[in-house]
XYZ file of C-alpha atoms in Angstrom:
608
model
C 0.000 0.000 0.000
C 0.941 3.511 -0.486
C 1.920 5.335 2.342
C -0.852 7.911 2.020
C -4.426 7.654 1.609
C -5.980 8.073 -1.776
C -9.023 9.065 -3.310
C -11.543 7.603 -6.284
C -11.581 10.069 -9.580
C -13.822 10.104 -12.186
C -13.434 7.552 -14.739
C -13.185 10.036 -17.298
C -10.172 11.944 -15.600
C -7.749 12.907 -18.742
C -5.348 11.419 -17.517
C -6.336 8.375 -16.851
C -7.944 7.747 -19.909
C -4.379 8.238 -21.498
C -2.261 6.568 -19.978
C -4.927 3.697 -20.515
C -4.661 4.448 -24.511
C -1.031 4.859 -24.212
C 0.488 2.181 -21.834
C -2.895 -0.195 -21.554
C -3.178 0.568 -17.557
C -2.983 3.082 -15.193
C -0.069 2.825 -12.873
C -0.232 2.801 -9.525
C 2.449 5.574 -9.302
C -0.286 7.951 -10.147
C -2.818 6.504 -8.560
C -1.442 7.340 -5.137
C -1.667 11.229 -6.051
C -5.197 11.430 -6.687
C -5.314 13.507 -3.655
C -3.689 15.968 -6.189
C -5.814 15.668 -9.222
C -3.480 18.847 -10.506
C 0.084 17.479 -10.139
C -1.338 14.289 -11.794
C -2.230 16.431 -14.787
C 0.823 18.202 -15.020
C 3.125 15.022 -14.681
C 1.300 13.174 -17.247
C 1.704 16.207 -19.883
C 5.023 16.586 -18.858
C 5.515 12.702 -19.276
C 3.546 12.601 -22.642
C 5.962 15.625 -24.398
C 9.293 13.856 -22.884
C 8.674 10.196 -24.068
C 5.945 10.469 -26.559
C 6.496 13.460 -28.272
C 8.256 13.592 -31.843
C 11.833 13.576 -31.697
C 15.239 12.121 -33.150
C 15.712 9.276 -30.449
C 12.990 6.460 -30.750
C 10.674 5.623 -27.860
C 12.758 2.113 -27.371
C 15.607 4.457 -26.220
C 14.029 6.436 -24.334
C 12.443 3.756 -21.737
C 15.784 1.574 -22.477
C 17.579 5.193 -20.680
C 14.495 5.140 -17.876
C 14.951 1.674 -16.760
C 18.798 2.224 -16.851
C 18.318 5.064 -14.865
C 15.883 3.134 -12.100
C 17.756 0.354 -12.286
C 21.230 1.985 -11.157
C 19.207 4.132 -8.522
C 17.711 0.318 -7.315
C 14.131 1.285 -7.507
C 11.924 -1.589 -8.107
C 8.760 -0.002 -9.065
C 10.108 1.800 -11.929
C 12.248 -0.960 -13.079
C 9.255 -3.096 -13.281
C 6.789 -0.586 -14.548
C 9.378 0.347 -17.358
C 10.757 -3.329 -17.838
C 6.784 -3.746 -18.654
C 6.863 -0.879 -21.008
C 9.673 -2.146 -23.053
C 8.471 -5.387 -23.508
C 5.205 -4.190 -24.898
C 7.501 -2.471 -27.014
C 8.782 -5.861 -28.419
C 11.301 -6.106 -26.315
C 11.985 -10.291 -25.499
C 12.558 -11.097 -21.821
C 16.310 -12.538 -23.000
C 17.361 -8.836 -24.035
C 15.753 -7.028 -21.012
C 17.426 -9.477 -19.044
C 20.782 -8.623 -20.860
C 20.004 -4.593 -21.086
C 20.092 -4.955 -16.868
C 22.560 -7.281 -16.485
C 25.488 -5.015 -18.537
C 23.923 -3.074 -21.231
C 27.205 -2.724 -23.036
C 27.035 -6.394 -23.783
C 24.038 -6.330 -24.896
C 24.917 -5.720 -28.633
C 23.367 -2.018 -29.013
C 24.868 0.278 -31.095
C 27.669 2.566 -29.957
C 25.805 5.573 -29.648
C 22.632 3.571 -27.572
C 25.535 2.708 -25.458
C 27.095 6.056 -24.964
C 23.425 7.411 -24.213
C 23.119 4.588 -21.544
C 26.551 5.202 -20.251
C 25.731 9.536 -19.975
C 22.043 8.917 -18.772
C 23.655 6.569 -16.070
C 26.124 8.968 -15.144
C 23.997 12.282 -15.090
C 21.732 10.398 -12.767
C 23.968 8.869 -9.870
C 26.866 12.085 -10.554
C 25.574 15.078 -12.014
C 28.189 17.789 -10.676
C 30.673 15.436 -13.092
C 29.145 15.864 -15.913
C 31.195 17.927 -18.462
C 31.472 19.577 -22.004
C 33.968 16.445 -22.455
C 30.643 14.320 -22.141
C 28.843 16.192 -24.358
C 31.644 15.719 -27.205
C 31.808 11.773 -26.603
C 27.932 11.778 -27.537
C 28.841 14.145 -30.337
C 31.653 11.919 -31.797
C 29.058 8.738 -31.465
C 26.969 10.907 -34.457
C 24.486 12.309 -31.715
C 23.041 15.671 -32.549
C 21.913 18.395 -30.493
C 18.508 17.696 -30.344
C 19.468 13.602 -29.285
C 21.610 14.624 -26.680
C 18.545 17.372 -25.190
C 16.356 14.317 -25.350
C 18.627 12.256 -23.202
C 19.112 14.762 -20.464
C 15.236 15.272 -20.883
C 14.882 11.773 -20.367
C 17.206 11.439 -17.575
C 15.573 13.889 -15.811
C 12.138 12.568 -16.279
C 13.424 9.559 -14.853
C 15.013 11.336 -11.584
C 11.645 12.874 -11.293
C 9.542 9.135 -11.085
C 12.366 7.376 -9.010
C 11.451 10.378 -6.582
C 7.786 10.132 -6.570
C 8.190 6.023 -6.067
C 10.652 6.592 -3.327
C 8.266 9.149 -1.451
C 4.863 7.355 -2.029
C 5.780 3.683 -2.126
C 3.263 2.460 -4.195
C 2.403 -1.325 -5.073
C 4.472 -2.570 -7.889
C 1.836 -2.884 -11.210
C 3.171 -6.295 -11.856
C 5.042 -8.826 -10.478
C 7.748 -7.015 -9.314
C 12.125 -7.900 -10.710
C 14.305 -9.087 -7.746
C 16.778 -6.474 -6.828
C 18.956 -9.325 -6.245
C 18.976 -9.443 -9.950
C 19.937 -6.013 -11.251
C 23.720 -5.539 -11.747
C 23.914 -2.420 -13.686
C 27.266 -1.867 -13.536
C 28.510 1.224 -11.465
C 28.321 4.886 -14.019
C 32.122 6.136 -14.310
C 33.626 7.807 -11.461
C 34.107 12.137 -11.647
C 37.458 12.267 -13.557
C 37.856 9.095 -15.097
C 36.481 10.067 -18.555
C 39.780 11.709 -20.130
C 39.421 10.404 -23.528
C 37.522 13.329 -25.251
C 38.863 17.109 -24.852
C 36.990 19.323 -23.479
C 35.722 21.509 -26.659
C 37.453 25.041 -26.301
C 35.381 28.033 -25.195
C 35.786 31.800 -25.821
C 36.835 34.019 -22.827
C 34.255 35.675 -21.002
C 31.473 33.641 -23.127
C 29.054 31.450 -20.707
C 27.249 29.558 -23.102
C 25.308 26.220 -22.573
C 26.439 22.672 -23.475
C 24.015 22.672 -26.636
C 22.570 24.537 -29.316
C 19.385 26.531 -28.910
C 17.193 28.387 -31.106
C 15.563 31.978 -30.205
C 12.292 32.371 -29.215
C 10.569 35.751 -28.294
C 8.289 35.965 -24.892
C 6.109 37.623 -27.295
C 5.194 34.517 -29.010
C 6.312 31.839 -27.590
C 3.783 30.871 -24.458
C 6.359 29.416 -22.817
C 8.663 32.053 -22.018
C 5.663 34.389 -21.827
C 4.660 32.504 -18.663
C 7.842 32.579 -16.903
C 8.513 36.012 -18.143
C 5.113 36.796 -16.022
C 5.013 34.109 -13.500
C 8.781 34.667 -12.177
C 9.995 37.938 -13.752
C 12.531 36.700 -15.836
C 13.345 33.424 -18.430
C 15.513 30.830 -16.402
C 18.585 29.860 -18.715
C 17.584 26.309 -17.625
C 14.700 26.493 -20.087
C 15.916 29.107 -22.613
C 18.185 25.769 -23.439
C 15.671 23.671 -24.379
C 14.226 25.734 -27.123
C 15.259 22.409 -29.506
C 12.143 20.619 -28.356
C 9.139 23.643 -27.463
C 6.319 20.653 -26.678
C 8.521 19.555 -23.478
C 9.249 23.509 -22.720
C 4.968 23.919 -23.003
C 5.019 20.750 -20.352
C 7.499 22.090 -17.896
C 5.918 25.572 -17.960
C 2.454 24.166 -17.100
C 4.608 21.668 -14.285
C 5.797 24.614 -12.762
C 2.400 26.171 -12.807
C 0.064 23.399 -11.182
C 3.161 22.379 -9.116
C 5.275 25.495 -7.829
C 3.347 28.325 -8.225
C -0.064 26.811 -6.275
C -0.468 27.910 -2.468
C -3.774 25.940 -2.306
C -1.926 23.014 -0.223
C 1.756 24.500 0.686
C 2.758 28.074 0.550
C 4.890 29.176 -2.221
C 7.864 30.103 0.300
C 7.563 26.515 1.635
C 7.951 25.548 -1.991
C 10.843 27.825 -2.516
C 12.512 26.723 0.597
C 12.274 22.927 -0.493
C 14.053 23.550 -4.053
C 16.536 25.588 -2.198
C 17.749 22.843 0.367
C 17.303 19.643 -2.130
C 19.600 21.967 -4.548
C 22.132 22.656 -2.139
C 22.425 19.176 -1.360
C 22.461 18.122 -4.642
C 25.599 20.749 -5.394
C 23.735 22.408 -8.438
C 24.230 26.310 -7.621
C 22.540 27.047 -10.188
C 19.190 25.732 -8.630
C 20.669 27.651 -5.127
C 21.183 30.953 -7.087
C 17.863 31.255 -8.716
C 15.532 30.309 -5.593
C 17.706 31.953 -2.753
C 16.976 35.021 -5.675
C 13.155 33.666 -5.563
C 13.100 33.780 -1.586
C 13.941 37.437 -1.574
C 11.683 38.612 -4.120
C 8.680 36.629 -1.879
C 9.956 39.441 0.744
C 12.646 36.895 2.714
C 15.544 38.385 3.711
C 18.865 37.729 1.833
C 20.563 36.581 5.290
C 17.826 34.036 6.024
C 17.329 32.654 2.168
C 21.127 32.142 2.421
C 20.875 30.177 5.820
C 17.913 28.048 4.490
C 20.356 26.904 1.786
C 23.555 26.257 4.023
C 21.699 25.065 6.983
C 18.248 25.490 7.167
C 18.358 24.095 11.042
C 20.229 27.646 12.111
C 17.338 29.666 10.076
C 14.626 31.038 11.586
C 11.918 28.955 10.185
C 9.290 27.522 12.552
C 9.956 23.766 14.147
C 7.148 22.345 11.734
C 8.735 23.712 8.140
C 12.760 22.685 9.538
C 10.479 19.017 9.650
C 9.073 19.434 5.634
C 12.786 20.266 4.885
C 13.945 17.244 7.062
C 11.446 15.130 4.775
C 12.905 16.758 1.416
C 16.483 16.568 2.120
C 16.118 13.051 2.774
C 13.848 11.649 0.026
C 16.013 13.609 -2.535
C 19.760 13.091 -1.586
C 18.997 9.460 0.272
C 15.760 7.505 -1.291
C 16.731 4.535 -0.128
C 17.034 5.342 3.399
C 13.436 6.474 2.934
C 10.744 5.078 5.053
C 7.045 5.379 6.122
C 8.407 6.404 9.641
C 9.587 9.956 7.722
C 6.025 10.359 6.647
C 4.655 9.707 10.020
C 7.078 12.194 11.401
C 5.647 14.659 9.042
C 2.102 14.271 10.091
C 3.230 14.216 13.677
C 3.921 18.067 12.967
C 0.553 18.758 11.902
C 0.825 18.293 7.986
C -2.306 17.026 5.930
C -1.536 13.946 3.358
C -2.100 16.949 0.603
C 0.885 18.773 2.581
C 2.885 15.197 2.902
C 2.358 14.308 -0.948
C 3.029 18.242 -2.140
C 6.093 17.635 -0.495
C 7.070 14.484 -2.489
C 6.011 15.684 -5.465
C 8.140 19.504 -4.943
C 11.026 17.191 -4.068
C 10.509 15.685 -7.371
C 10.028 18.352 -9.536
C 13.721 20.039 -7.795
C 15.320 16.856 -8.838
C 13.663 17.214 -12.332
C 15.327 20.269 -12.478
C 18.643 20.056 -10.682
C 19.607 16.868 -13.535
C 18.091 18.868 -16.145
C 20.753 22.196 -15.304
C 23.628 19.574 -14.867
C 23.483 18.355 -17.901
C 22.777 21.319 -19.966
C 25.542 23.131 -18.194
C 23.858 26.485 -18.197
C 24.950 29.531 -16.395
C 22.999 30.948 -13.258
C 20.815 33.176 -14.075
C 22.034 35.137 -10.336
C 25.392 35.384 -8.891
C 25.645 32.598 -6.219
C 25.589 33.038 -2.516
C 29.236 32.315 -0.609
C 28.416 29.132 0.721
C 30.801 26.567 1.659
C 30.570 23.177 0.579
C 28.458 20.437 1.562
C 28.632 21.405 5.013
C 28.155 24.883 4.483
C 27.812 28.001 6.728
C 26.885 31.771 6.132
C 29.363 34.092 6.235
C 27.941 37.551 6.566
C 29.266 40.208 4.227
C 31.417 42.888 5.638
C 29.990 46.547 5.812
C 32.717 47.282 2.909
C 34.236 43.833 2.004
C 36.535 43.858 -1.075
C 37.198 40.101 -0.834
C 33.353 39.222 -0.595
C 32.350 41.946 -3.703
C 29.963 40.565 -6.570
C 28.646 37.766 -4.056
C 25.243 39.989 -3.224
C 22.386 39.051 -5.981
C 22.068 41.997 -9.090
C 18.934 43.245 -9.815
C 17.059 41.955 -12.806
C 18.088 45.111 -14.795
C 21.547 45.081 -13.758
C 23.289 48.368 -12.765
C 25.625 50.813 -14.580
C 29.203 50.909 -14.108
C 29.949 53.747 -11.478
C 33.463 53.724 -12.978
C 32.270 54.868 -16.679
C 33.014 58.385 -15.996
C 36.614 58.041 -14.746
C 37.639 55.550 -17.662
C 36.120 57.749 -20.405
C 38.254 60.368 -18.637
C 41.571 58.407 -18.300
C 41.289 56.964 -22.040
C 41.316 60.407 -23.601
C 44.894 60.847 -21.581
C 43.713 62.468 -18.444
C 46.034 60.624 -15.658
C 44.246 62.113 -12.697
C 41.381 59.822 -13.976
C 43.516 56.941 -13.716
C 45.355 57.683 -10.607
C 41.375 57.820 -9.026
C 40.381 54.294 -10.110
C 43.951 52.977 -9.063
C 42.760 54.603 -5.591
C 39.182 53.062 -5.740
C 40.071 49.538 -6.175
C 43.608 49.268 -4.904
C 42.195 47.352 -1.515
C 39.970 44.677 -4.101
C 42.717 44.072 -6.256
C 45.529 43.674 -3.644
C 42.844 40.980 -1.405
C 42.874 39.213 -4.506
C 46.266 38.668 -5.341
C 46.876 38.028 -1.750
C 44.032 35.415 -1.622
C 45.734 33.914 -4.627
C 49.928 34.316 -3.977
C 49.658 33.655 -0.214
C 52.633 35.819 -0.044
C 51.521 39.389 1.098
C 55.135 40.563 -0.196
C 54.698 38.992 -3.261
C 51.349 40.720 -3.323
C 52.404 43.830 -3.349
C 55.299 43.208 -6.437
C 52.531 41.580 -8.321
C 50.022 45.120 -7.370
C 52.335 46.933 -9.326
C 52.818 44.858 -12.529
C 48.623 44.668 -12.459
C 48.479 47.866 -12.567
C 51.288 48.696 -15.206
C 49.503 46.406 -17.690
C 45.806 48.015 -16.727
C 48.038 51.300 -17.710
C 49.377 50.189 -20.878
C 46.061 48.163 -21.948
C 43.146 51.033 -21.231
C 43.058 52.226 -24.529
C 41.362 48.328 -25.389
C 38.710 48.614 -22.373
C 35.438 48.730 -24.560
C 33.141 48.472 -20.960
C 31.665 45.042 -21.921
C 32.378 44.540 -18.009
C 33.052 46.559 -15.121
C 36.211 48.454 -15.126
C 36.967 46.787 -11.121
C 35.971 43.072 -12.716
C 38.511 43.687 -15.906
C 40.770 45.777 -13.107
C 40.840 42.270 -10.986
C 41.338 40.379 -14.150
C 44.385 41.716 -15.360
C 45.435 41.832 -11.376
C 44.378 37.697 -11.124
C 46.107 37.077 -14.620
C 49.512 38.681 -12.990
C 49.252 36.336 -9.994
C 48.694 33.467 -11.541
C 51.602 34.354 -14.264
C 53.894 34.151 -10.828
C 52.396 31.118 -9.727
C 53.843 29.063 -12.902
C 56.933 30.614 -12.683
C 57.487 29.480 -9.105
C 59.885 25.988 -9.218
C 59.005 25.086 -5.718
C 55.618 25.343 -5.705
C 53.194 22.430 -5.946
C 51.734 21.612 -9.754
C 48.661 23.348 -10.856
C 48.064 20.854 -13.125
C 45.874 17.636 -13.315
C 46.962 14.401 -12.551
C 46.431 14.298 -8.575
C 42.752 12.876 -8.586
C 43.515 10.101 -6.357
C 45.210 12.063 -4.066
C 42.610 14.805 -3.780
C 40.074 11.845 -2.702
C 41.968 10.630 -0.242
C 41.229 14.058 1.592
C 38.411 13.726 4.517
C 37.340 16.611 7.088
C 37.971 16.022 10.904
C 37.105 18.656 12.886
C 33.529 19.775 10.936
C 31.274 20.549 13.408
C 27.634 21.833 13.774
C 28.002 25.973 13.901
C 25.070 25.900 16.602
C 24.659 29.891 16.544
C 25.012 32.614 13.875
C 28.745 33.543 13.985
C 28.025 37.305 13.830
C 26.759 36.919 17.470
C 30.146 36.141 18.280
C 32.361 38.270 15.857
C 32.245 41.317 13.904
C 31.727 41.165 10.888
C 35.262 42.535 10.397
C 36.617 39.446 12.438
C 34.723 36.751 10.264
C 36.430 38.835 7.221
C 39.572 38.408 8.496
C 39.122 34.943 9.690
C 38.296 33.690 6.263
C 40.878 35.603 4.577
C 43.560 33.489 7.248
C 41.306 30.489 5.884
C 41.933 30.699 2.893
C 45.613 32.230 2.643
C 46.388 29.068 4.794
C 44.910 26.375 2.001
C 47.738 24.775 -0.226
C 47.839 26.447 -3.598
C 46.024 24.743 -5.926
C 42.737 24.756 -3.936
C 43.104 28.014 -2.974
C 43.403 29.505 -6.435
C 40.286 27.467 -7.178
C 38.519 28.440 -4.167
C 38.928 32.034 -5.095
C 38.218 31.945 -8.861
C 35.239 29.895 -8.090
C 33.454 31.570 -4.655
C 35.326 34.748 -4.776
C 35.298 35.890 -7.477
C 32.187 34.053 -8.944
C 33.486 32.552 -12.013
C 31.836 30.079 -13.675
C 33.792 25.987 -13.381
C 34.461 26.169 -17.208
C 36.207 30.012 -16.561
C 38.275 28.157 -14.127
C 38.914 25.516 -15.736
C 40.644 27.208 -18.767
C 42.311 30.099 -16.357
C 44.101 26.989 -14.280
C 44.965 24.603 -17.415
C 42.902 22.289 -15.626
C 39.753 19.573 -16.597
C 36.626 20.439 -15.471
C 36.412 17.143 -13.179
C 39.653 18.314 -11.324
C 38.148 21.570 -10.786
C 34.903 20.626 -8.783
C 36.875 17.760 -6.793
C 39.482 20.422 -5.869
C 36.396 23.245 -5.090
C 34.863 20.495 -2.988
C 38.094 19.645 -0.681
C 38.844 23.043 -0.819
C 35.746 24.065 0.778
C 35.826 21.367 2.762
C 39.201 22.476 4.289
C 38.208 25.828 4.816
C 35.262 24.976 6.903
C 37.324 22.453 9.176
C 39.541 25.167 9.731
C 36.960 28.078 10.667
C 35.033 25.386 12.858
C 37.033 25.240 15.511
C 36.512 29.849 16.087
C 32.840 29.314 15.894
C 32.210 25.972 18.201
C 34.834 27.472 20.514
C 32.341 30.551 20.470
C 29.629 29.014 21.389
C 30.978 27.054 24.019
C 32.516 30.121 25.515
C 29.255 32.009 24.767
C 27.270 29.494 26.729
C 29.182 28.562 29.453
């Protein structure tokens, strides 16, 4: 049985009646939301557009990428349900039996088995997905539009394995033996070096594949978000290859997000936040700690939610729902009816419990389908740190921590403009004015970077010689400090190559970055501004992260610091994408262990 009660709908509910035309029955995944006639709608379309719809990879592949996807995440409802599907499909028992025991065996074509093997490993390790993977589907003769499909598909599947995990319905048929799934393991972040990563153009933040435009004008779609939210997410701008699934995700974020009938909207926007966070996809984090404050949340508090929504100031009941969340999207398996009794225990409805499931659904919809478009946030990202994260406050006037506060829709005008047009038609004064402006942000960063506040200095001076020599090229398609701190970041990392004693910034040291593991991180139990300044949390993470070795702390500050995107710092180090993340993960990592002892020593003092 499911773990919450359901309801009897009319025989002639829509969509019903399709998926009896379609599949023949009505699966019992669905028919433990009928509590939700709504999200039932709005999955079905959505379902329809992503498997059924026209396209360039066949049906076959599409469920053959589903039950792959199931099968690796061990969920036995949707591997039967979709073993089902494939054999109505004319699938014989002997090559679904092969397709789960090792589907590279199995005699498909090369490109089925590269969409298998980048469907497998966008599901179970998203934040390793790469360009790189992109290009291997590429050289297998896969076209834009295939390789949207897949990720489409993947994601569709992430989104069912969710709803199974959270409602536990009765298998349809007789259900496959776990015992008897052996899908083998998808490749671990860093192993896939075969294919170079395709080269990008500096300062360009472009997605993984081709799209076509589309004006909010006339395209529904983006006319909806463009009214609903205030802006077109990049996430679906990227799918323009196939507008029937954009139509379905626009009316799934409609009957699913945007509905305060059962939970509110901020409950909704809190749930995406924390699954997000967990799942590493800043992206998600950027755009709905952005969606928190426009709902009238305060930046400080949107940011806590995501880092740790236990030290927020959200009520006992809605730190519960995000309890639920966090643990039916990072850890299914662990998932029980005991979590759903918890929930009700705090006074939530079944229409609350399975609004929950089906939120924590959609985020993981939509965290797989960012990772494997590679898109840009739409927002600049919060500093958060890691897994285990914490909020730093910003400093009153912070030059490390600049461009980490949210921009405005509209964007703002360079308050530099003025100076530079000055200084480029020869007037030094000008210069010698911006020099003074941003002298503090540009030496922070070169000492964040160099380690060596000497060094600093040395390298100061060479920065600024080149911005000298180079203003006449400044054509203001950036801020004058963010091409000021470029030149300045370029200078220190010039010195960092030319050191013979320091440690390689290139690749090559994957195993030994894994073998790093955190000691000392502890629960921050207060907000650290109640025990420091905001000055002294400044300066303690500038110690923190002068004291990391060099090649995480040049990633740390390319990636949190200064906000660039993992493909920027991938081409400013030399380094593979893969390298980058695992060294931005132990980097964080390292930085937290060493701040954790200030702030549990705090609190300790603070309460003793």
């Amino acid at each position: 049985m499911s773990f919450l009660r359901t309801v009897q709908l009319d025989d002639k509910f829509g969509p019903f009646v399709e998926f009896q035309e379609t599949l023949g029955f009505v699966p019992n995944l669905f028919h433990a939301q009928t509590l939700l006639p709504r999200v039932i709608e709005a999955q079905t379309k959505l379902g329809s557009a992503v498997c059924l719809g026209e396209g360039t990879i066949s049906r076959t592949q599409k469920e053959q990428i589903i039950l792959i996807v199931a099968a690796a995440r061990r969920d036995i409802y949707c591997v039967t349900a979709h073993r089902k599907i494939l054999s109505s499909l004319g699938k014989s028992e002997a090559q679904l039996d092969r397709l789960l025991t090792d589907y590279r065996r199995a005699g498909f074509s090369e490109a089925d088995v590269a969409l298998l093997d980048f469907s497998a490993k966008l599901s179970q390790h998203a934040p390793s997905v790469h360009s790189g993977d992109i290009e291997t589907l590429r050289g297998c003769g896969l076209d834009d539009e295939s390789i949207l499909e897949a990720v489409q598909v993947t994601a569709l599947a992430r989104f069912l394995c969710t709803l199974s995990a959270g409602l536990a319905p009765e298998p349809d048929f007789e259900p496959w033996k776990l015992s008897s799934l052996a899908i083998s393991p998808p490749r671990e972040p860093g192993s896939q070096g075969t294919v170079a990563q395709g080269p990008r153009a500096p300062g360009k933040k472009e997605p993984y594949l081709r799209a076509v435009y589309q004006s909010p004008k006339t395209f529904g779609p983006f006319r909806f978000f463009q009214k609903n939210l205030g802006f077109i997410p990049n996430i679906f701008r990227a799918q323009t290859l196939r507008p029937d699934v954009l139509e379905a995700e626009a009316e799934a974020v409609g009957k699913i997000l945007l509905t305060e009938d059962v939970l509110t909207r901020v409950q909704k926007e809190s749930i995406l936040l924390v699954v997000s966070a967990a799942n590493l996809n800043s992206y998600c984090v950027a755009v709905h700690c952005d969606m928190l404050r426009g709902l009238g949340i305060p930046s400080e508090e949107s940011d806590q939610i995501a880092v740790d929504h236990h030290q927020s100031n959200l009520s006992e009941a809605d730190r519960a729902l995000l309890d639920f969340t966090l643990k039916l999207g990072v850890r299914p398996l662990e998932f029980c009816r005991e979590d759903v009794d918890r929930l009700r225990g705090h006074g939530f409805t079944e229409e609350q419990v399975l609004e929950s499931v089906v939120m924590t659904a959609l985020t993981n919809f939509l965290n797989t389908l960012q990772m494997g478009l590679g898109v840009e946030p739409d927002f600049e990202l919060p500093f958060v740190l890691g897994q285990n994260k914490v909020h730093l406050p910003a400093a009153a006037n912070p030059p490390m921590e600049r461009g980490l506060v949210a921009p405005s829709l509209t964007g703002v005008q360079d308050p530099d403009a003025g100076l530079v047009a000055q200084a480029q038609a020869g007037k030094l004064e000008a210069f010698e004015e911006l020099v003074r402006r941003h002298s503090q942000l540009i030496y922070r960063a070169l000492v964040a970077i160099l380690g060596d506040p000497v060094e600093a200095q040395d390298a100061m001076q060479d920065a600024l010689l080149s911005a000298f020599k180079h203003l006449a090229g400044f054509q203001s398609r950036s801020k004058f400090s963010t091409w000021l701190v470029s030149i300045a970041r370029n200078t220190a990392f010039q010195r960092l190559r030319g050191r013979k004693e320091v440690e390689s910034l290139d690749g090559g040291e994957y195993e030994e970055d894994r073998e790093f593991r955190p000691r000392q991180v502890k629960a921050w139990q207060d907000n650290p501004e109640q025990f420091y300044s905001k000055s002294e949390i400044r300066q303690l993470v500038e110690r923190g992260i002068l004291g990391l070795p060099t090649k995480y702390r040049a990633v740390v500050m390319l990636r949190d610091i200064e906000q660039l995107s993992t493909d920027e710092v991938s081409r400013q180090l030399g380094l593979t994408v893969p390298t980058v993340k695992v060294r931005l993960l132990r980097g964080r990592l390292m930085l937290r262990e060493w701040l954790s002892p200030h702030f549990t020593t705090s609190v300790r003092r603070a309460t003793s």
